[in-house]
XYZ file of C-alpha atoms in Angstrom:
711
model
C 31.345 -60.131 101.291
C 28.618 -57.096 102.268
C 26.468 -58.156 99.386
C 26.101 -61.413 99.549
C 22.408 -62.364 98.604
C 20.924 -66.085 97.695
C 20.670 -66.879 93.982
C 17.079 -67.841 95.328
C 16.726 -64.699 96.480
C 17.798 -62.631 94.014
C 15.890 -64.213 90.956
C 12.413 -65.238 91.996
C 11.245 -68.433 89.621
C 8.909 -68.010 87.133
C 6.381 -70.542 88.184
C 3.990 -71.768 85.480
C 5.749 -70.484 82.393
C 5.691 -72.353 79.190
C 9.148 -73.313 77.755
C 9.430 -72.926 74.351
C 10.504 -76.316 72.699
C 11.277 -74.916 68.892
C 14.957 -75.671 67.565
C 15.534 -71.633 67.586
C 15.215 -71.658 71.365
C 17.427 -75.128 72.110
C 20.120 -73.413 70.340
C 19.451 -70.095 72.045
C 19.349 -72.127 75.512
C 22.479 -73.799 75.201
C 24.385 -70.549 74.026
C 23.045 -68.581 76.938
C 23.662 -71.584 79.499
C 27.025 -71.985 77.982
C 28.282 -68.029 78.730
C 26.632 -67.579 82.340
C 27.806 -67.940 85.799
C 25.168 -68.389 87.902
C 27.841 -68.847 91.341
C 27.986 -64.824 90.510
C 25.375 -62.702 92.297
C 24.031 -60.782 89.368
C 23.551 -57.653 91.880
C 27.519 -57.637 92.553
C 28.874 -58.218 88.937
C 26.432 -58.783 86.197
C 28.964 -58.820 83.693
C 30.777 -61.801 85.622
C 27.317 -63.483 85.964
C 26.411 -63.013 82.283
C 29.610 -63.720 80.680
C 31.719 -65.821 83.341
C 31.197 -69.030 81.894
C 31.970 -67.747 78.185
C 35.406 -66.376 79.656
C 36.237 -69.152 81.091
C 35.813 -71.258 78.248
C 36.828 -69.200 75.583
C 40.401 -67.876 74.527
C 41.661 -65.445 72.351
C 41.984 -67.194 68.668
C 45.463 -66.893 67.245
C 46.048 -63.753 65.066
C 43.639 -61.746 67.020
C 43.962 -59.072 69.784
C 40.084 -59.226 70.560
C 37.482 -62.053 71.247
C 33.898 -62.492 72.072
C 30.102 -62.681 71.107
C 30.437 -59.519 68.620
C 33.537 -60.852 66.996
C 32.264 -64.258 66.682
C 29.277 -63.081 64.513
C 32.337 -60.764 62.460
C 34.083 -63.986 61.916
C 30.882 -65.897 60.654
C 30.224 -63.068 58.435
C 33.869 -63.188 57.321
C 33.745 -67.113 56.296
C 30.331 -66.254 54.376
C 32.836 -63.691 52.724
C 35.573 -66.197 52.152
C 33.087 -68.541 50.129
C 32.058 -66.028 48.178
C 35.551 -65.001 47.126
C 36.311 -68.572 46.557
C 33.859 -69.411 44.389
C 34.711 -70.027 40.784
C 32.816 -67.246 38.695
C 29.904 -67.869 37.522
C 29.163 -67.193 33.782
C 28.266 -63.876 33.288
C 28.884 -62.760 37.061
C 28.862 -59.167 37.431
C 32.447 -57.505 36.611
C 32.529 -55.871 40.191
C 32.126 -59.455 41.763
C 34.997 -60.602 39.172
C 37.081 -57.625 40.240
C 36.425 -58.897 43.955
C 37.578 -62.088 43.705
C 40.605 -61.437 41.593
C 41.461 -59.113 44.465
C 40.928 -61.839 47.175
C 43.273 -64.519 44.345
C 45.975 -62.048 43.827
C 46.147 -61.344 47.597
C 46.224 -65.180 48.505
C 48.852 -65.823 45.871
C 51.752 -65.718 48.067
C 54.181 -67.662 45.271
C 53.445 -64.746 42.919
C 53.989 -61.744 45.582
C 56.933 -63.321 46.575
C 58.327 -63.464 42.903
C 57.257 -59.987 42.463
C 58.919 -59.159 45.568
C 59.854 -55.238 46.207
C 59.649 -54.509 42.607
C 56.726 -52.368 43.123
C 58.756 -49.856 45.126
C 62.400 -50.103 45.050
C 62.708 -48.697 41.496
C 61.136 -45.455 42.910
C 63.080 -45.475 46.727
C 66.358 -45.805 44.470
C 65.555 -42.892 42.123
C 67.570 -39.966 42.412
C 64.994 -37.170 42.558
C 61.947 -39.010 43.578
C 63.543 -41.498 46.159
C 63.551 -42.362 49.680
C 66.438 -39.957 51.172
C 67.961 -41.857 53.890
C 67.896 -44.766 51.758
C 70.042 -43.202 49.026
C 72.330 -41.153 51.293
C 72.695 -38.746 48.486
C 69.470 -37.270 47.489
C 69.352 -35.012 44.125
C 65.758 -33.895 44.955
C 66.062 -31.677 47.525
C 65.978 -28.226 44.876
C 62.807 -29.750 42.861
C 61.088 -31.145 45.972
C 57.590 -29.367 45.900
C 56.197 -30.214 49.280
C 52.443 -29.263 47.953
C 52.371 -31.063 45.092
C 53.668 -34.241 46.977
C 50.778 -33.748 49.579
C 48.452 -33.288 47.070
C 49.399 -36.599 45.158
C 49.694 -38.751 48.305
C 46.046 -37.275 48.974
C 44.740 -38.273 45.689
C 46.577 -41.367 44.995
C 46.645 -43.327 48.233
C 43.497 -41.741 49.928
C 46.208 -40.805 53.207
C 46.844 -37.629 54.657
C 50.469 -36.139 55.651
C 51.104 -33.071 57.455
C 47.457 -31.733 57.007
C 43.889 -33.683 56.273
C 41.463 -32.980 53.517
C 37.804 -34.704 52.837
C 34.607 -33.760 51.343
C 31.224 -34.146 52.920
C 28.016 -32.638 53.715
C 28.198 -29.162 54.720
C 27.494 -28.848 58.491
C 25.190 -25.639 58.009
C 23.978 -26.582 54.563
C 23.322 -30.672 54.354
C 22.139 -30.183 50.744
C 25.475 -29.498 49.553
C 29.130 -30.892 49.799
C 32.411 -28.874 50.884
C 35.937 -29.525 51.463
C 37.147 -29.850 55.171
C 40.605 -29.403 56.250
C 42.057 -30.273 59.618
C 45.291 -31.975 61.381
C 46.462 -35.097 59.940
C 46.398 -38.646 61.779
C 49.810 -39.543 63.012
C 51.748 -42.857 63.089
C 50.843 -43.240 66.979
C 48.315 -42.633 69.263
C 48.516 -38.900 70.246
C 49.407 -40.169 73.851
C 52.583 -41.410 73.120
C 54.155 -38.463 71.839
C 52.886 -36.433 75.177
C 54.297 -39.424 77.578
C 57.381 -40.562 75.977
C 58.348 -42.835 79.116
C 55.384 -44.719 79.815
C 54.839 -45.534 76.006
C 58.901 -45.725 75.386
C 58.389 -49.292 73.992
C 55.977 -48.817 71.527
C 57.854 -45.778 70.147
C 60.717 -47.738 70.062
C 59.194 -50.392 68.047
C 57.674 -47.241 65.669
C 61.311 -46.279 64.905
C 62.495 -49.947 64.708
C 59.646 -50.846 61.829
C 61.011 -47.385 59.702
C 64.545 -48.545 60.520
C 63.920 -52.402 59.244
C 62.020 -51.168 56.298
C 64.905 -48.720 55.295
C 67.554 -51.511 55.939
C 65.672 -53.668 53.253
C 65.554 -50.300 51.072
C 69.407 -49.605 51.488
C 70.331 -53.562 50.278
C 67.981 -53.364 47.935
C 69.243 -50.328 45.961
C 72.844 -50.931 47.022
C 73.664 -47.342 48.252
C 75.501 -48.873 51.430
C 74.142 -46.085 53.801
C 74.951 -47.086 57.345
C 72.737 -48.019 60.356
C 74.020 -45.208 62.514
C 73.036 -42.527 59.591
C 69.717 -44.259 59.302
C 68.785 -44.069 62.957
C 69.985 -40.578 62.990
C 67.410 -39.762 59.661
C 64.871 -41.360 61.528
C 65.065 -39.479 64.655
C 64.708 -36.518 62.682
C 61.667 -38.097 61.203
C 59.941 -38.917 64.541
C 60.931 -35.501 66.016
C 59.308 -33.854 63.160
C 56.315 -36.049 63.564
C 56.210 -35.127 67.245
C 56.368 -31.534 66.621
C 52.599 -32.098 64.768
C 51.478 -34.133 67.633
C 52.612 -31.394 70.113
C 50.077 -28.555 68.271
C 47.665 -31.367 67.382
C 44.372 -30.828 69.563
C 43.249 -34.271 71.621
C 39.773 -35.776 70.639
C 38.488 -34.662 73.837
C 38.613 -31.471 73.124
C 37.202 -32.047 69.363
C 33.543 -32.238 70.716
C 32.126 -28.860 69.990
C 30.943 -29.017 66.463
C 30.583 -24.995 66.004
C 33.787 -24.572 67.360
C 34.803 -26.623 64.593
C 33.240 -25.036 61.947
C 35.423 -22.360 60.346
C 34.349 -21.273 56.929
C 36.841 -19.558 54.854
C 36.961 -18.978 50.965
C 40.184 -20.073 48.509
C 41.342 -16.150 48.594
C 40.718 -16.294 52.728
C 42.984 -19.560 53.121
C 45.494 -18.139 51.087
C 45.549 -14.624 52.689
C 45.465 -16.465 56.645
C 47.729 -19.495 56.073
C 49.712 -18.242 53.363
C 52.808 -20.042 53.901
C 51.432 -23.026 52.060
C 50.842 -22.814 48.092
C 47.054 -23.894 48.346
C 46.485 -23.863 44.530
C 49.210 -26.460 43.646
C 48.099 -28.610 46.714
C 44.310 -28.843 45.881
C 45.251 -29.138 41.903
C 46.903 -32.469 42.761
C 44.592 -33.431 45.357
C 41.691 -33.398 42.954
C 43.607 -34.599 39.907
C 41.474 -36.445 37.161
C 38.082 -35.457 39.220
C 36.637 -32.920 36.881
C 36.621 -30.930 39.736
C 38.122 -26.937 39.732
C 38.394 -24.412 41.965
C 37.766 -20.367 41.706
C 39.007 -18.035 44.734
C 35.627 -18.207 45.947
C 35.497 -21.872 46.666
C 34.493 -22.549 50.526
C 36.465 -24.636 52.691
C 35.696 -25.417 56.292
C 38.981 -25.582 58.602
C 38.250 -27.630 61.789
C 40.825 -26.987 63.437
C 42.398 -23.559 62.964
C 44.862 -23.848 65.795
C 46.597 -26.413 64.281
C 47.442 -24.131 60.871
C 48.369 -21.120 63.056
C 50.982 -23.098 65.106
C 51.983 -24.962 62.106
C 53.268 -22.046 60.531
C 55.605 -21.357 63.663
C 57.025 -24.238 63.724
C 61.097 -24.350 63.202
C 61.742 -25.066 59.659
C 62.969 -28.515 58.706
C 64.865 -29.495 55.348
C 63.334 -30.925 52.439
C 65.060 -34.462 52.785
C 63.612 -34.728 56.399
C 59.870 -34.246 55.263
C 60.491 -36.187 52.460
C 61.947 -39.059 54.509
C 58.814 -38.790 56.503
C 56.403 -38.970 53.725
C 58.612 -42.120 52.428
C 58.298 -44.022 55.936
C 54.506 -43.661 56.108
C 54.302 -44.750 52.293
C 56.788 -47.917 53.039
C 54.766 -48.782 56.044
C 51.520 -48.625 54.488
C 52.586 -50.460 51.680
C 54.311 -53.636 53.561
C 50.927 -55.560 53.639
C 50.819 -55.731 49.751
C 54.671 -56.749 49.595
C 56.645 -60.141 49.961
C 57.178 -62.288 53.338
C 60.285 -60.064 54.166
C 58.117 -57.005 54.643
C 55.102 -58.243 55.958
C 57.090 -59.671 58.682
C 58.473 -56.390 59.602
C 55.265 -54.919 59.639
C 53.974 -57.610 61.996
C 56.753 -57.331 64.186
C 55.556 -53.818 64.967
C 51.660 -54.816 64.907
C 52.457 -57.432 67.315
C 54.388 -54.910 70.078
C 51.141 -52.552 69.250
C 48.489 -55.240 69.469
C 49.926 -57.760 71.442
C 49.199 -60.511 68.951
C 52.027 -63.290 68.483
C 50.734 -64.628 65.406
C 49.974 -63.711 62.217
C 46.108 -63.710 61.146
C 45.074 -66.524 58.682
C 45.896 -65.569 55.559
C 42.333 -65.612 53.889
C 41.043 -63.255 56.950
C 43.912 -60.863 55.413
C 42.458 -61.000 51.968
C 38.932 -61.021 52.709
C 39.031 -57.409 54.179
C 41.564 -56.554 51.133
C 39.099 -57.415 49.021
C 35.763 -56.160 50.922
C 37.783 -52.670 51.294
C 38.260 -52.569 47.355
C 34.921 -53.862 46.483
C 32.848 -53.792 49.261
C 29.227 -53.420 47.796
C 30.034 -56.261 45.019
C 31.060 -58.439 48.241
C 27.773 -57.428 49.973
C 25.396 -57.940 46.659
C 26.859 -61.928 47.034
C 26.423 -61.720 50.894
C 22.633 -60.458 50.950
C 21.623 -62.690 48.079
C 22.969 -66.055 49.143
C 22.744 -65.477 53.070
C 20.361 -62.715 54.395
C 17.149 -63.656 55.791
C 14.610 -60.833 53.974
C 12.043 -61.725 56.745
C 14.733 -60.042 58.981
C 14.452 -56.861 57.766
C 10.603 -56.630 58.146
C 10.973 -57.562 62.039
C 13.791 -55.302 62.671
C 11.863 -52.483 61.002
C 8.876 -52.947 63.276
C 11.353 -53.078 66.229
C 12.713 -49.432 65.216
C 9.416 -48.034 65.304
C 8.817 -49.503 68.892
C 12.075 -48.360 70.149
C 11.090 -44.790 68.483
C 7.822 -44.737 70.291
C 9.517 -45.292 73.403
C 12.087 -42.759 73.118
C 9.492 -40.168 72.457
C 7.206 -41.011 75.796
C 10.906 -41.146 77.769
C 11.554 -37.157 75.910
C 8.147 -36.268 77.302
C 8.774 -37.651 80.933
C 12.242 -35.925 80.975
C 11.237 -33.136 83.355
C 14.661 -30.919 82.966
C 13.414 -30.458 79.300
C 11.264 -27.719 78.505
C 8.144 -28.334 76.313
C 9.278 -26.272 73.043
C 12.512 -28.683 73.607
C 10.649 -31.558 74.091
C 8.642 -30.976 70.891
C 11.612 -30.700 68.702
C 13.556 -33.661 69.690
C 10.078 -35.604 68.929
C 10.114 -34.178 65.716
C 13.464 -34.790 65.102
C 13.174 -38.605 66.361
C 9.928 -38.588 63.886
C 12.402 -37.714 61.016
C 15.119 -40.117 61.299
C 15.329 -42.184 58.719
C 16.270 -45.988 59.149
C 18.389 -48.195 56.474
C 17.440 -51.428 57.510
C 19.681 -54.670 56.005
C 20.711 -53.059 52.621
C 19.936 -50.786 50.040
C 17.091 -52.032 47.268
C 19.577 -51.525 44.590
C 22.169 -53.618 45.523
C 20.478 -57.030 44.229
C 20.306 -55.351 40.955
C 23.399 -56.765 39.044
C 23.014 -53.824 36.793
C 23.273 -51.249 39.440
C 25.805 -53.024 40.919
C 27.872 -52.595 37.339
C 26.953 -48.878 37.667
C 27.617 -48.494 41.036
C 31.640 -49.911 39.846
C 31.515 -48.010 36.566
C 35.256 -46.815 35.691
C 36.833 -48.776 38.622
C 40.127 -50.976 38.183
C 39.807 -54.366 36.390
C 41.690 -56.023 39.043
C 44.319 -58.945 37.777
C 44.748 -61.984 39.797
C 48.456 -62.109 39.644
C 49.259 -58.460 40.599
C 48.406 -57.722 44.266
C 50.066 -54.305 44.611
C 48.432 -52.946 41.565
C 45.101 -54.127 42.238
C 45.174 -52.548 45.632
C 46.805 -49.023 44.785
C 44.433 -48.531 41.647
C 41.556 -49.425 43.277
C 42.598 -46.962 45.785
C 42.801 -44.165 43.113
C 39.344 -45.042 41.993
C 37.695 -45.176 45.271
C 39.403 -41.829 46.602
C 38.371 -40.289 43.213
C 34.601 -41.180 43.261
C 34.965 -39.643 47.141
C 36.649 -36.386 46.108
C 33.787 -36.009 42.959
C 31.288 -35.939 45.602
C 32.009 -32.382 45.782
C 29.851 -31.421 43.378
C 27.162 -34.075 43.397
C 23.744 -33.174 45.440
C 23.804 -35.203 48.243
C 21.601 -38.378 48.934
C 20.019 -38.786 52.259
C 19.343 -42.472 52.277
C 23.200 -43.250 51.036
C 25.077 -45.978 52.902
C 28.409 -44.623 54.160
C 29.484 -48.328 54.483
C 28.511 -51.705 52.804
C 26.356 -54.107 54.414
C 28.056 -57.437 54.916
C 29.685 -56.060 58.032
C 28.749 -56.370 61.881
C 27.860 -52.612 63.072
C 25.166 -50.065 63.144
C 25.903 -46.471 63.026
C 24.070 -42.801 63.197
C 24.622 -40.209 61.045
C 24.049 -36.549 62.195
C 24.339 -35.054 59.091
C 21.817 -37.464 57.248
C 19.999 -37.891 60.698
C 19.959 -41.596 59.814
C 20.402 -44.654 61.601
C 21.683 -47.710 60.009
C 21.333 -51.542 60.610
C 23.357 -53.552 58.091
C 22.235 -57.207 57.050
C 25.603 -58.395 58.990
C 24.153 -57.626 62.222
C 20.436 -58.686 61.758
C 21.540 -62.377 63.230
C 22.682 -63.612 66.228
C 23.608 -63.193 68.944
C 21.488 -59.747 68.080
C 18.646 -60.976 66.493
C 16.639 -63.936 65.049
C 13.252 -64.469 63.901
C 11.598 -66.981 65.902
C 13.434 -66.021 68.920
C 11.014 -64.910 71.764
C 11.095 -61.027 71.744
C 12.948 -60.577 75.128
C 16.164 -62.011 73.118
C 15.651 -59.686 70.598
C 14.890 -56.702 72.504
C 17.482 -56.815 75.019
C 20.427 -57.480 72.025
C 19.041 -56.073 68.739
C 16.559 -53.541 70.456
C 19.114 -52.152 72.516
C 21.612 -51.403 69.593
C 18.489 -49.774 67.484
C 18.143 -47.551 70.816
C 21.626 -46.731 70.902
C 21.668 -45.545 67.672
C 18.453 -43.458 68.193
C 20.296 -41.813 71.198
C 23.171 -40.775 69.293
C 20.869 -38.511 67.830
C 20.758 -36.688 71.109
C 23.890 -37.567 73.136
C 26.682 -34.540 73.081
C 27.649 -34.275 69.560
C 24.314 -35.795 67.634
C 22.432 -33.286 70.122
C 24.045 -30.450 68.028
C 22.360 -30.926 65.022
C 18.411 -30.803 64.159
C 15.993 -33.050 62.533
C 17.331 -31.708 58.724
C 20.937 -32.796 59.610
C 22.265 -29.363 60.019
C 24.166 -28.212 62.673
C 21.850 -25.676 64.565
C 21.393 -24.941 68.302
C 17.668 -26.163 68.846
C 17.705 -26.630 72.626
C 16.941 -23.756 74.808
C 19.374 -22.395 77.312
C 17.808 -23.860 80.404
C 17.622 -27.231 78.695
C 21.014 -27.153 77.501
C 22.341 -26.416 81.054
C 20.227 -29.257 82.184
C 21.806 -31.700 79.503
C 25.309 -30.728 80.261
C 25.351 -31.445 84.054
C 23.700 -34.854 83.224
C 26.145 -35.577 80.759
C 28.950 -34.621 83.229
C 27.831 -37.601 85.567
C 28.567 -40.034 82.492
C 31.978 -38.397 82.313
C 32.786 -38.793 85.780
C 31.334 -42.467 86.203
C 33.146 -43.694 83.289
C 36.429 -42.052 84.100
C 36.228 -43.522 87.333
C 36.051 -47.261 85.970
C 39.349 -48.875 86.088
C 40.862 -50.999 83.706
C 42.908 -53.635 85.610
C 45.100 -54.865 82.695
C 46.423 -51.434 82.098
C 48.216 -50.950 85.456
C 51.424 -52.622 84.452
C 51.452 -50.372 81.178
C 50.521 -46.645 82.528
C 50.424 -47.020 86.092
C 47.285 -47.266 88.346
C 46.514 -43.437 88.223
C 45.991 -43.575 84.651
C 44.527 -46.942 84.157
C 41.343 -45.872 83.766
C 38.720 -44.915 80.837
C 38.471 -41.737 79.369
C 34.952 -40.095 80.260
C 34.906 -37.285 77.919
C 35.926 -39.496 74.771
C 33.520 -42.108 75.657
C 30.702 -39.804 76.611
C 28.730 -39.697 73.420
C 28.972 -43.936 73.222
C 28.227 -43.978 76.979
C 24.997 -41.859 76.681
C 23.850 -44.329 73.779
C 24.606 -47.375 75.806
C 22.598 -45.991 78.692
C 19.535 -44.338 76.457
C 19.419 -47.677 74.266
C 18.902 -50.220 77.106
C 16.100 -47.699 78.683
C 14.252 -47.675 75.245
C 14.620 -51.048 74.602
C 13.332 -52.315 78.027
C 10.556 -49.956 77.697
C 9.569 -50.861 74.424
C 9.944 -54.249 75.307
C 7.632 -53.869 78.048
C 5.021 -52.428 75.586
C 5.239 -55.629 73.603
C 4.220 -57.607 76.694
C 0.917 -55.531 77.199
C -0.113 -55.789 73.690
C 1.304 -59.838 72.926
C 1.453 -61.128 76.646
C 4.219 -62.886 78.323
C 6.467 -65.368 76.152
C 7.677 -69.196 76.961
C 10.779 -69.540 78.899
C 14.140 -71.085 77.311
C 14.725 -74.900 78.240
C 16.810 -74.886 81.371
C 16.545 -71.553 81.751
C 13.094 -71.382 83.407
C 14.029 -69.874 86.440
C 14.431 -66.739 84.815
C 11.571 -64.329 84.057
C 10.932 -62.562 80.693
C 12.199 -59.578 82.069
C 15.676 -60.700 83.472
C 16.353 -62.653 80.095
C 16.022 -59.203 78.544
C 18.949 -58.252 80.400
C 20.853 -61.097 80.084
C 20.901 -61.042 76.599
C 21.998 -57.520 76.340
C 24.942 -58.264 78.299
C 25.962 -61.345 76.336
C 26.349 -59.767 73.527
C 29.365 -57.850 75.041
C 31.566 -61.086 76.649
C 35.039 -60.735 75.559
C 38.607 -60.824 76.080
C 41.222 -58.981 74.572
C 45.050 -58.167 74.985
C 46.232 -55.720 77.245
C 47.630 -54.062 74.053
C 44.264 -53.993 72.669
C 42.614 -52.690 75.278
C 45.173 -49.673 75.553
C 44.497 -48.899 71.924
C 41.305 -48.921 72.901
C 41.007 -46.371 76.055
C 43.184 -44.180 74.270
C 41.651 -44.022 70.821
C 38.397 -45.482 70.525
C 34.840 -43.854 71.512
C 33.279 -46.831 72.865
C 34.031 -48.098 76.204
C 34.978 -51.914 76.364
C 32.232 -54.554 76.550
C 32.613 -55.284 80.428
C 31.651 -51.545 81.152
C 29.411 -51.346 78.431
C 27.246 -53.843 80.894
C 28.447 -52.250 84.339
C 27.834 -48.981 83.342
C 24.315 -48.946 81.777
C 22.849 -51.318 84.389
C 24.014 -49.777 87.398
C 22.261 -46.697 85.879
C 18.843 -48.581 85.360
C 16.204 -48.808 87.927
C 14.977 -51.250 85.747
C 17.509 -53.650 85.662
C 17.523 -53.254 89.837
C 14.123 -53.758 90.223
C 13.900 -56.855 88.016
C 16.965 -58.439 89.731
C 15.807 -57.370 93.209
C 18.916 -55.448 93.815
C 19.236 -54.315 97.332
C 20.337 -50.408 97.755
C 23.650 -49.800 97.524
C 24.917 -53.057 96.003
C 27.523 -52.646 93.517
C 25.026 -52.894 90.568
C 22.712 -50.353 92.539
C 24.887 -47.428 93.618
C 23.285 -44.608 95.126
C 24.376 -42.354 92.723
C 22.949 -43.019 89.239
C 23.528 -41.228 85.721
C 20.411 -40.695 83.564
C 19.980 -38.596 80.725
């Protein structure tokens, strides 16, 4: 081995350091020691060094496609939500909490779901004019079918986008108002599958089988006697229709320029430019029962005009093929709310896509459904019962430390001119942090107000509960078109393990769910909190300045505030990350896509990779500042051989210890902007001079390459 070092040489022992004897420190030390693999040279593979023990001792639990320290915490939060769902209603419990629990009960009541069977959809599927053409054999709706009305109804009633997508959000050029965005739709499979049918033949076959199996059940239930051959022929037409949409869709790697995707049209201009579509009918149905009406001067932002231009030139397909497609996607979406036969059909497809061989425990599925319908009600109970309110203030203080570190690093960036530096610092100072939960959440009256008009759930009707609460949620979202946006809005409920940056609001949000181990714990040595949670905070701050966030100014408006020279400097440094991560090989994918394609997509992941690299740089800087002001900290028992600075990096890396099925990794690499956990350690730390100094990594060792990326 070229880069062999003795562990003693790599890790100078911190002599004379006190040892923390608290219970919190003992628990943290045991967790870290259980995960680490000190037989591995940290300068050769720091991920294996930090996570090798965890990887050896852990398997992916049944029903899951991925497992890791991150997912252990998500499971802990889900367990808490399960307890909330299963508690008997206290006298006078807030009605949204009652509805949350009824949604959960209806999902857990498998006997009633089985008794109800397919009755929620069979009468519609078998209806002569509204039914599923391939299931009926003879469809009476061909002449009365109105595409635009149907698409609008699907958007309003199910919140799903077919053939095109629509949503309401802040206007990129005027974030004090909302506007309607129009775009290409999501498809049933990842876009790459349609472009390379040979490599992904098994997945495409499973997709067609999913539709076939559901349609076969429907044929049986409506008694139409349609043959398997006719179903397969119709399904092939459906697939070819969706493939034609895929071929005119733009891949995400080419959808990172917000200015290019801001194309305003009035309704009059929409009708003139894309005149083959009845926009008024579509919009009327999409916004039904919201109180929103539209005049000819209503503004729209068309994100991908090329999709609509090329869509108009697609070969005409018959109404029954289009309606077969709409029905197939609806039936596939509905399967999880129906009987065991349909759930098993859906799982067979999900198993191929995810590599999971066992269905998740029912309580996990039902917790996700109840929180999906009444997330803030779940969070209301979670925060009151489980959240350590002292964490909020301590984490807020860390944000200020990270903000200061970021601003210092901006002033040291020689490739930025002075004016751009000043504007960047101003944007960072204007960045609003939302920590823990919104203040109104713990007030029952405010919770009731938030859910005013929502669906009153029934513990015995899962399908109706899911459908009608979706209708309410979609309506609430569409109504915001006529509302004045609030900057401090929570885009997701806080009982989740996540964090996010919103460029249009210029806000960073850290929900209650993530403010606990392994990310954060009051009473821990600071090196653990800064290595894990500090990196997350720095990551989100840096998102304001990654390749996408940097396109927005401190007020959240799309605005090029960079000088041309600095912009060029940014682009060349961003390209370094694209190239570096694009050369990372994912060995688990070699058997699926071949060695040449088994690597990360450096373009799709560049924003997250830039944020990871910036986050670790800022957080370590902030931690060093804390050492200057507060002094060194005690070691953890059993880990005395590591300095506080080294423990910072160990804490950071162990957050990303994980295992995943090859199928899960494939989906992540094809569609997720985040790199797999292994590369969220190897990438940033191989670029980090701080890491390399603290672990004495020789030049040209794997964790200290000559060529590094820095932004």
